[in-house]
Coordinates of C-alpha atoms in Angstrom, one line a residue:
M1 CA 0.0 0.0 0.0
K2 CA 1.4 3.4 -1.0
W3 CA 0.0 5.8 1.6
T4 CA -0.9 8.8 -0.5
Q5 CA -3.0 11.5 1.0
A6 CA -6.0 10.1 -0.9
A7 CA -5.4 6.7 0.6
R8 CA -5.1 8.0 4.1
Y9 CA -8.3 9.9 3.9
R10 CA -10.3 7.3 1.8
P11 CA -13.9 7.0 3.2
Y12 CA -14.3 3.9 5.4
Q13 CA -17.0 2.4 3.2
E14 CA -14.6 2.3 0.3
W15 CA -12.3 -0.2 1.9
S16 CA -13.1 -3.7 0.8
E17 CA -13.8 -6.7 3.1
E18 CA -11.1 -8.6 1.3
Y19 CA -8.5 -5.9 2.1
V20 CA -9.4 -6.1 5.8
K21 CA -9.3 -9.9 5.8
D22 CA -5.8 -9.8 4.3
L23 CA -4.7 -7.3 6.8
K24 CA -5.9 -9.5 9.7
R25 CA -4.1 -12.5 8.3
K26 CA -0.9 -10.6 8.1
I27 CA -1.3 -9.3 11.7
T28 CA -2.0 -12.7 13.0
A29 CA 1.5 -13.8 12.0
S30 CA 3.2 -11.1 14.0
K31 CA 5.6 -12.2 16.8
W32 CA 5.1 -9.0 18.6
R33 CA 1.4 -9.0 19.4
L34 CA 0.6 -8.4 23.0
N35 CA -1.1 -10.5 25.7
Y36 CA -2.6 -8.2 28.4
H37 CA -2.3 -4.7 26.9
V38 CA -5.0 -3.2 24.7
Q39 CA -4.0 -3.3 21.1
P40 CA -5.8 -2.6 17.8
E41 CA -7.4 -5.5 15.9
T42 CA -6.0 -3.9 12.8
G43 CA -4.3 -0.7 11.9
L44 CA -3.2 2.0 14.2
L45 CA -4.2 2.9 17.8
N46 CA -3.3 6.2 19.4
D47 CA -4.8 8.5 22.0
P48 CA -7.0 7.0 24.7
N49 CA -10.4 8.8 24.9
G50 CA -13.6 8.9 26.8
F51 CA -12.3 7.0 29.9
S52 CA -15.3 6.8 32.2
Y53 CA -17.7 4.7 34.2
S54 CA -21.4 4.3 33.4
N55 CA -24.1 1.7 33.9
G56 CA -21.9 -0.7 35.8
K57 CA -19.1 -0.8 33.3
W58 CA -15.8 1.0 32.6
H59 CA -15.7 2.6 29.2
L60 CA -12.7 3.4 27.2
F61 CA -12.3 4.5 23.6
Y62 CA -9.2 5.1 21.5
Q63 CA -8.4 6.9 18.3
S64 CA -8.2 4.4 15.5
F65 CA -7.2 4.1 11.9
P66 CA -8.2 0.5 11.2
F67 CA -6.8 0.1 7.6
G68 CA -3.1 0.5 8.2
A69 CA -0.3 1.5 10.6
I70 CA -0.4 5.1 9.7
H71 CA -2.1 8.3 10.9
G72 CA -5.0 8.4 8.5
L73 CA -8.7 9.1 8.8
K74 CA -9.4 8.7 12.5
S75 CA -12.3 7.3 14.4
W76 CA -13.1 6.2 18.0
F77 CA -13.1 2.5 18.9
H78 CA -15.0 1.4 22.0
I79 CA -14.1 -1.2 24.6
T80 CA -15.6 -1.9 28.0
S81 CA -14.6 -3.7 31.2
K82 CA -16.0 -4.9 34.5
D83 CA -12.6 -4.9 36.2
L84 CA -10.3 -2.5 34.2
V85 CA -8.1 -5.5 33.3
H86 CA -10.1 -7.7 30.9
W87 CA -11.6 -5.6 28.0
E88 CA -14.5 -6.5 25.7
V89 CA -14.6 -5.2 22.2
E90 CA -17.7 -3.1 21.5
G91 CA -16.6 -1.9 18.1
P92 CA -16.5 1.5 16.3
A93 CA -18.3 4.3 18.2
L94 CA -17.6 7.5 16.4
E95 CA -16.7 7.5 12.7
P96 CA -15.8 10.5 10.4
D97 CA -19.2 10.7 8.7
S98 CA -20.5 14.3 9.3
V99 CA -19.6 17.7 7.8
Y100 CA -17.9 18.6 11.1
D101 CA -15.6 15.6 11.4
S102 CA -15.1 14.6 7.7
H103 CA -11.3 14.4 8.0
G104 CA -11.1 12.8 11.4
V105 CA -12.7 12.1 14.8
Y106 CA -10.0 13.5 17.1
S107 CA -9.5 13.1 20.8
G108 CA -11.9 13.9 23.6
S109 CA -13.6 12.7 26.8
A110 CA -16.8 11.2 28.2
I111 CA -18.9 12.1 31.2
P112 CA -21.9 10.1 32.5
V113 CA -25.3 11.9 32.7
E114 CA -28.0 9.7 34.3
E115 CA -27.9 6.5 32.2
K116 CA -26.1 8.0 29.2
L117 CA -22.6 8.9 28.3
F118 CA -21.9 12.4 26.9
L119 CA -19.0 12.2 24.4
A120 CA -17.1 15.4 23.6
Y121 CA -14.5 15.3 20.8
T122 CA -12.8 17.4 18.2
G123 CA -13.9 17.1 14.6
N124 CA -11.2 17.7 12.0
V125 CA -12.1 19.1 8.6
R126 CA -10.0 20.1 5.6
D127 CA -11.3 22.4 3.0
E128 CA -10.5 22.3 -0.8
T129 CA -7.1 24.1 -0.1
W130 CA -6.4 21.5 2.6
E131 CA -6.7 24.2 5.3
R132 CA -7.6 22.8 8.7
H133 CA -10.8 23.6 10.6
S134 CA -11.6 22.3 14.0
Y135 CA -14.9 21.9 15.8
Q136 CA -15.6 20.8 19.4
L137 CA -18.5 18.3 19.0
G138 CA -20.8 16.3 21.2
A139 CA -22.7 13.0 21.0
W140 CA -24.8 10.8 23.3
M141 CA -24.3 7.1 23.9
N142 CA -27.2 5.3 25.4
N143 CA -26.9 2.2 27.6
N144 CA -27.2 -0.1 24.6
G145 CA -24.1 1.5 23.0
T146 CA -26.0 3.4 20.4
V147 CA -24.3 6.8 19.6
T148 CA -26.2 9.8 18.4
K149 CA -24.2 12.8 17.3
L150 CA -25.4 16.3 18.0
E151 CA -26.3 18.1 14.8
M152 CA -24.4 21.3 15.7
P153 CA -21.0 21.9 17.2
L154 CA -20.6 22.7 20.9
I155 CA -17.9 25.2 19.9
S156 CA -17.8 26.1 16.2
A157 CA -14.5 27.9 16.0
P158 CA -11.3 28.6 18.1
P159 CA -11.4 31.7 20.2
L160 CA -10.1 35.0 18.7
G161 CA -6.3 34.9 18.5
Y162 CA -6.0 31.1 18.2
T163 CA -5.3 28.8 15.3
A164 CA -7.2 25.8 14.2
H165 CA -4.9 23.7 16.4
F166 CA -7.6 23.7 19.0
R167 CA -8.5 20.2 20.2
D168 CA -8.9 17.4 22.8
P169 CA -11.7 18.6 25.0
Q170 CA -11.8 17.2 28.5
I171 CA -15.2 17.8 30.2
I172 CA -15.5 17.5 34.0
Q173 CA -18.2 18.5 36.5
Y174 CA -16.9 21.2 38.8
E175 CA -19.1 22.5 41.6
D176 CA -22.5 23.2 40.0
E177 CA -21.4 23.5 36.4
Y178 CA -19.3 21.8 33.7
L179 CA -15.8 22.8 32.5
M180 CA -14.2 22.0 29.2
V181 CA -10.4 21.9 29.2
I182 CA -9.0 22.2 25.7
G183 CA -5.5 22.4 24.2
G184 CA -4.8 25.3 21.9
Q185 CA -2.2 27.4 20.0
T186 CA -2.1 31.1 19.7
N187 CA -1.6 32.9 16.4
D188 CA 2.0 33.5 17.3
E189 CA 2.4 29.7 18.0
K190 CA 2.3 29.6 21.7
G191 CA 0.7 26.7 23.5
N192 CA -2.2 27.3 25.9
I193 CA -4.8 25.4 27.9
L194 CA -8.2 27.0 27.4
I195 CA -11.2 26.8 29.7
C196 CA -14.9 26.9 28.7
R197 CA -17.9 26.7 31.1
S198 CA -21.5 25.4 30.7
Q199 CA -24.6 24.7 32.7
N200 CA -26.1 22.1 30.4
L201 CA -23.2 20.6 28.3
I202 CA -24.6 22.2 25.1
D203 CA -24.1 26.0 25.5
W204 CA -20.5 26.9 26.3
T205 CA -18.9 30.2 27.3
Y206 CA -15.2 30.8 26.7
R207 CA -13.5 31.7 29.9
G208 CA -9.9 32.2 28.6
P209 CA -6.5 30.6 28.9
L210 CA -5.6 28.9 32.2
A211 CA -3.1 31.2 33.9
L212 CA 0.1 29.2 34.4
N213 CA 3.1 31.4 33.6
Q214 CA 5.0 28.4 32.3
D215 CA 6.3 27.6 28.9
L216 CA 3.9 25.3 27.1
G217 CA 5.7 25.0 23.8
F218 CA 4.0 25.8 20.5
M219 CA 0.9 23.6 21.1
V220 CA -0.7 21.7 24.0
E221 CA -2.5 18.4 23.5
C222 CA -4.5 16.2 25.8
P223 CA -5.0 18.4 28.8
N224 CA -6.6 16.8 32.0
L225 CA -7.6 18.7 35.1
L226 CA -7.7 16.4 38.1
F227 CA -8.4 16.6 41.8
I228 CA -6.5 14.3 44.2
D229 CA -6.7 14.5 48.0
G230 CA -7.8 18.1 47.8
K231 CA -5.0 19.1 45.5
V232 CA -4.9 19.7 41.7
A233 CA -2.9 17.7 39.1
L234 CA -2.8 19.1 35.5
L235 CA -1.7 16.5 32.9
F236 CA -0.9 17.5 29.3
C237 CA 1.4 17.2 26.3
P238 CA 3.3 20.3 25.4
Q239 CA 4.8 20.2 21.9
G240 CA 8.0 22.1 21.2
M241 CA 8.7 23.1 24.8
D242 CA 12.1 24.6 25.4
K243 CA 14.4 21.9 27.0
S244 CA 15.8 24.6 29.3
V245 CA 12.4 24.6 31.1
L246 CA 12.3 20.8 31.4
E247 CA 14.9 18.3 30.2
Y248 CA 13.3 15.7 28.0
Q249 CA 14.5 13.5 25.1
N250 CA 11.3 12.3 23.4
V251 CA 10.0 14.2 20.4
Y252 CA 7.2 15.5 22.7
P253 CA 6.9 14.9 26.5
N254 CA 3.9 14.0 28.6
T255 CA 4.1 16.3 31.7
Y256 CA 2.2 17.3 34.8
I257 CA 1.9 20.3 37.1
L258 CA 0.8 19.9 40.8
A259 CA -1.0 22.8 42.5
E260 CA -2.9 23.6 45.7
D261 CA -6.2 24.5 44.0
Y262 CA -8.0 25.7 41.0
I263 CA -9.4 29.2 41.4
I264 CA -12.3 29.3 39.0
E265 CA -13.2 32.9 39.4
E266 CA -9.7 33.9 38.2
N267 CA -9.2 30.8 36.0
R268 CA -5.8 30.0 37.5
L269 CA -4.0 27.4 39.5
E270 CA -3.0 28.3 43.0
H271 CA 0.7 27.9 43.8
P272 CA 1.5 25.7 40.8
L273 CA 4.8 23.8 40.8
Q274 CA 7.1 23.5 37.8
Q275 CA 6.3 20.9 35.2
Q276 CA 7.6 17.3 35.6
L277 CA 7.8 14.4 33.3
L278 CA 4.9 12.0 33.7
D279 CA 7.0 9.2 32.1
E280 CA 10.8 9.1 31.8
G281 CA 10.9 6.2 29.3
F282 CA 10.8 6.2 25.5
D283 CA 7.2 5.6 24.5
L284 CA 4.4 7.2 26.4
Y285 CA 2.1 10.0 25.3
A286 CA -1.5 11.4 25.5
T287 CA -2.3 10.2 29.0
Q288 CA -6.0 10.5 29.9
A289 CA -7.1 10.5 33.5
F290 CA -10.3 11.1 35.4
N291 CA -11.7 11.1 38.9
A292 CA -13.6 7.9 39.1
P293 CA -16.8 7.4 41.1
D294 CA -15.0 5.0 43.5
G295 CA -12.8 7.8 44.7
R296 CA -9.7 6.9 42.7
C297 CA -8.0 9.0 40.1
L298 CA -7.3 6.6 37.2
S299 CA -5.1 7.1 34.1
V300 CA -4.2 5.3 30.9
G301 CA -1.7 6.4 28.2
W302 CA -0.8 5.6 24.6
I303 CA 2.3 3.5 24.4
G304 CA 3.7 5.2 21.3
L305 CA 4.7 8.6 20.1
P306 CA 3.6 10.9 17.2
E307 CA 5.9 11.2 14.2
M308 CA 8.0 8.1 15.2
D309 CA 8.6 4.8 13.4
Y310 CA 8.1 1.3 14.8
P311 CA 8.7 -2.1 13.1
T312 CA 5.1 -3.3 13.4
F313 CA 4.2 -0.6 10.8
N314 CA 5.3 -3.2 8.2
E315 CA 2.8 -5.7 9.7
G316 CA -0.2 -3.4 9.4
W317 CA -0.7 -2.6 13.1
A318 CA 0.8 -0.2 15.6
H319 CA 0.8 0.7 19.3
S320 CA -1.1 -0.2 22.5
L321 CA -2.5 1.3 25.7
S322 CA -0.8 1.3 29.0
L323 CA -2.0 -0.6 32.0
I324 CA -4.6 1.3 34.0
K325 CA -2.8 3.2 36.8
E326 CA -4.0 4.9 39.9
L327 CA -2.6 8.4 40.6
T328 CA -1.9 9.3 44.2
L329 CA 0.0 12.1 46.0
K330 CA 2.7 11.2 48.5
K331 CA 4.9 13.8 50.2
G332 CA 4.1 16.3 47.5
K333 CA 4.9 14.0 44.6
L334 CA 2.7 12.3 42.0
Y335 CA 2.8 8.5 42.1
Q336 CA 1.5 6.3 39.3
Y337 CA 1.0 2.5 39.8
P338 CA -1.0 -0.2 38.2
I339 CA -4.4 -0.6 39.9
A340 CA -4.9 -3.4 42.4
E341 CA -7.1 -5.3 39.9
T342 CA -4.0 -5.9 37.8
K343 CA -3.1 -8.7 40.2
Q344 CA -5.8 -10.8 38.6
L345 CA -3.4 -11.4 35.7
R346 CA -1.0 -13.4 37.9
K347 CA -0.9 -17.1 37.4
T348 CA 2.2 -18.8 38.8
K349 CA 4.6 -17.3 41.4
E350 CA 8.2 -17.9 42.1
T351 CA 10.5 -16.2 44.7
F352 CA 14.2 -16.0 44.8
I353 CA 16.9 -14.4 47.1
L354 CA 19.7 -13.7 44.7
E355 CA 23.2 -13.6 46.3
P356 CA 26.1 -11.5 44.8
T357 CA 27.9 -14.7 43.7
E358 CA 24.8 -15.8 41.7
Q359 CA 23.1 -14.8 38.6
L360 CA 19.4 -15.4 37.9
R361 CA 18.8 -16.7 34.3
K362 CA 15.3 -17.7 33.5
T363 CA 13.7 -18.6 30.2
T364 CA 10.3 -16.9 29.9
N365 CA 7.5 -16.4 27.5
N366 CA 8.0 -12.6 27.6
C367 CA 4.7 -12.3 29.5
Y368 CA 5.4 -11.7 33.2
E369 CA 5.6 -9.3 36.2
L370 CA 8.8 -8.9 38.1
Q371 CA 9.0 -7.5 41.6
L372 CA 12.5 -6.7 42.9
I373 CA 13.8 -5.3 46.2
I374 CA 17.3 -4.0 45.7
P375 CA 19.4 -3.1 48.8
K376 CA 20.9 0.4 49.2
N377 CA 24.5 1.1 48.1
S378 CA 24.5 -1.7 45.5
H379 CA 24.5 -1.9 41.7
G380 CA 23.7 -4.4 39.0
E381 CA 21.8 -5.2 35.9
I382 CA 18.5 -6.6 34.7
H383 CA 18.3 -7.9 31.2
L384 CA 14.8 -8.2 29.6
F385 CA 14.1 -9.8 26.3
S386 CA 17.7 -11.3 26.3
D387 CA 19.1 -14.0 24.1
K388 CA 21.2 -16.7 25.5
T389 CA 24.4 -14.8 24.7
D390 CA 23.3 -11.6 26.3
M391 CA 24.3 -9.8 23.1
Y392 CA 20.7 -8.5 22.5
A393 CA 18.5 -7.3 25.4
L394 CA 16.7 -4.3 26.9
I395 CA 19.0 -3.5 29.8
L396 CA 18.2 -1.9 33.1
S397 CA 21.2 -0.8 35.1
Y398 CA 20.8 0.3 38.7
D399 CA 23.0 2.1 41.2
T400 CA 21.2 2.6 44.6
E401 CA 24.2 4.4 46.0
E402 CA 23.7 7.2 43.5
G403 CA 19.9 6.6 43.3
K404 CA 20.0 6.0 39.5
L405 CA 18.2 3.7 37.1
Q406 CA 19.3 3.6 33.4
L407 CA 17.2 2.0 30.6
D408 CA 19.3 1.1 27.6
R409 CA 17.8 -0.3 24.3
R410 CA 20.9 -0.1 22.1
N411 CA 21.3 -3.9 21.9
T412 CA 18.6 -4.7 19.5
H413 CA 18.0 -6.0 16.0
Y414 CA 15.4 -3.2 15.5
P415 CA 16.8 0.2 16.5
L416 CA 14.1 2.7 17.3
N417 CA 14.0 6.5 16.5
L418 CA 17.8 7.0 17.0
A419 CA 17.6 10.8 16.7
F420 CA 16.0 10.9 20.1
G421 CA 18.6 8.7 21.9
E422 CA 18.7 5.1 23.1
I423 CA 19.2 5.6 26.8
R424 CA 16.9 7.0 29.5
E425 CA 17.8 7.7 33.1
S426 CA 15.7 8.1 36.2
L427 CA 16.8 9.5 39.6
V428 CA 15.5 8.8 43.1
A429 CA 17.0 9.4 46.6
P430 CA 20.6 8.1 46.9
S431 CA 21.8 5.5 49.4
E432 CA 18.3 4.0 49.8
A433 CA 16.8 0.6 48.8
M434 CA 15.0 0.6 45.5
R435 CA 11.9 -1.3 44.6
L436 CA 11.3 -2.2 40.9
S437 CA 8.0 -3.4 39.5
I438 CA 8.4 -4.5 35.8
F439 CA 5.6 -5.6 33.5
V440 CA 6.8 -7.3 30.3
D441 CA 4.4 -8.1 27.4
Q442 CA 6.0 -9.4 24.2
S443 CA 7.2 -6.1 22.7
T444 CA 6.6 -3.6 25.4
C445 CA 7.3 -3.1 29.1
E446 CA 6.3 -0.7 31.9
I447 CA 8.7 -0.1 34.7
F448 CA 7.8 1.4 38.1
I449 CA 10.3 2.6 40.6
N450 CA 9.4 2.7 44.3
H451 CA 5.7 1.9 43.8
G452 CA 5.3 4.6 41.2
E453 CA 7.5 7.4 42.2
R454 CA 9.1 7.2 38.8
V455 CA 7.8 5.4 35.6
L456 CA 9.5 4.4 32.4
T457 CA 7.7 2.9 29.5
A458 CA 9.4 1.4 26.5
N459 CA 8.7 -0.6 23.4
Y460 CA 11.3 -3.2 22.4
Y461 CA 11.1 -5.7 19.6
P462 CA 12.8 -9.0 20.3
E463 CA 13.6 -11.9 17.9
E464 CA 12.1 -15.3 18.6
N465 CA 15.2 -16.4 20.6
Q466 CA 15.1 -13.4 23.0
K467 CA 13.1 -14.9 25.9
E468 CA 15.7 -14.8 28.7
L469 CA 15.5 -12.8 31.9
V470 CA 18.8 -12.1 33.6
V471 CA 19.4 -10.5 37.0
K472 CA 22.7 -9.8 38.7
G473 CA 23.9 -7.5 41.4
T474 CA 26.5 -6.8 44.1
K475 CA 24.1 -7.5 47.1
N476 CA 21.3 -9.8 47.9
I477 CA 18.2 -9.1 45.8
S478 CA 14.7 -10.2 46.7
I479 CA 12.9 -11.3 43.5
T480 CA 9.3 -12.4 42.9
Y481 CA 8.4 -13.6 39.4
Y482 CA 4.8 -13.9 38.2
S483 CA 3.8 -15.5 35.0
L484 CA 0.8 -13.5 33.6
E485 CA -2.4 -14.4 31.8
K486 CA -2.1 -14.7 28.1

């Protein structure tokens, strides 16, 4: 397939059933398909959308281009769950079939209203000169999963002084009204987070940019305003942010700001701290989070990045969603850790005490959870996806004396996005024990330091013979290994 502009934006009904069947056959042969992460049946998955709870089920949508591993004509794909671990396919939910979303159903959110879900999303339209127009749109989903789009936009144009890069509405209930939090770009190409207000979800009043006084690059995507233990967490993706403000290596970072409160009358955060990286690994973006009705703040992210290449592109599929994580605040820091329900994936359990004179070498199926307690003032290595010679592996090097963890993916048959570096580092308190929680799934892994104080997410594409796990260190290491449900 030559992905011309015409092919990328071909109407869905023009793709043949035989083409889709051939694509599925090709994808079935992939050695990199995942076991317990959400992945697309075909084509490309990117931003998670509409994460919510309604009528006894968790709902999650993701942006989808089902006809190839490329950013083409986007739609929303719907999945549901009873436990946030096992997901049922509901199928396409929002397709690009109206005058206001003819060139793509872009990201957004969902909020329950009585027995329905209200979906808010950005409609992307290109005119005859290929100039972009963006609309903030709404739709209702009933408890049978039937979606009815509103005939008219919620917001028909960006505010004065802003470009058509105006998207990704998050709708939340705040006090006695609704807020819409949207990413935007000024005419002089400065990123902003914009706030609108409504009493009824249909009629919206523009309130202005959220006062932050921090560099937000040339564009902000996927903003989320959250409330945790009486404090505020603002999650977003600033594109083109100056690296003197925050050091990052990925093409675009996923960041957060903690604050004491949101002052609605002045549309500002009270005592905001400086931006921090949400994930210090190679491959996480577009995190969406919400305050769930059970009192938890839950998040999910896209394991992938815009404008990057991955080897599964050649197989007709791309990307996955992260595990569902709970966000908490501890000692003024944001922690992220897989929800307790994730333990349902565990099947068999093995424990080891690894002495300095020993090395753990275990043949796996690349579908496991690894829990390690590493003593203070020690150093060592953990090889994931290793072959028997240790020549190829995703390598974690730790030094608890310095409080450092390094993630190195140079030793691979499939180098990834070399312009952005092959090593990532994460720092915690020196001269203290370190706990690592590692979730490996065929071609991706999620790494949590100290129960979520730091997080690193990485894709890695092993050959068939790369199934070894190797652990070694200078002091005794406590290891628990769980095989996980396939």
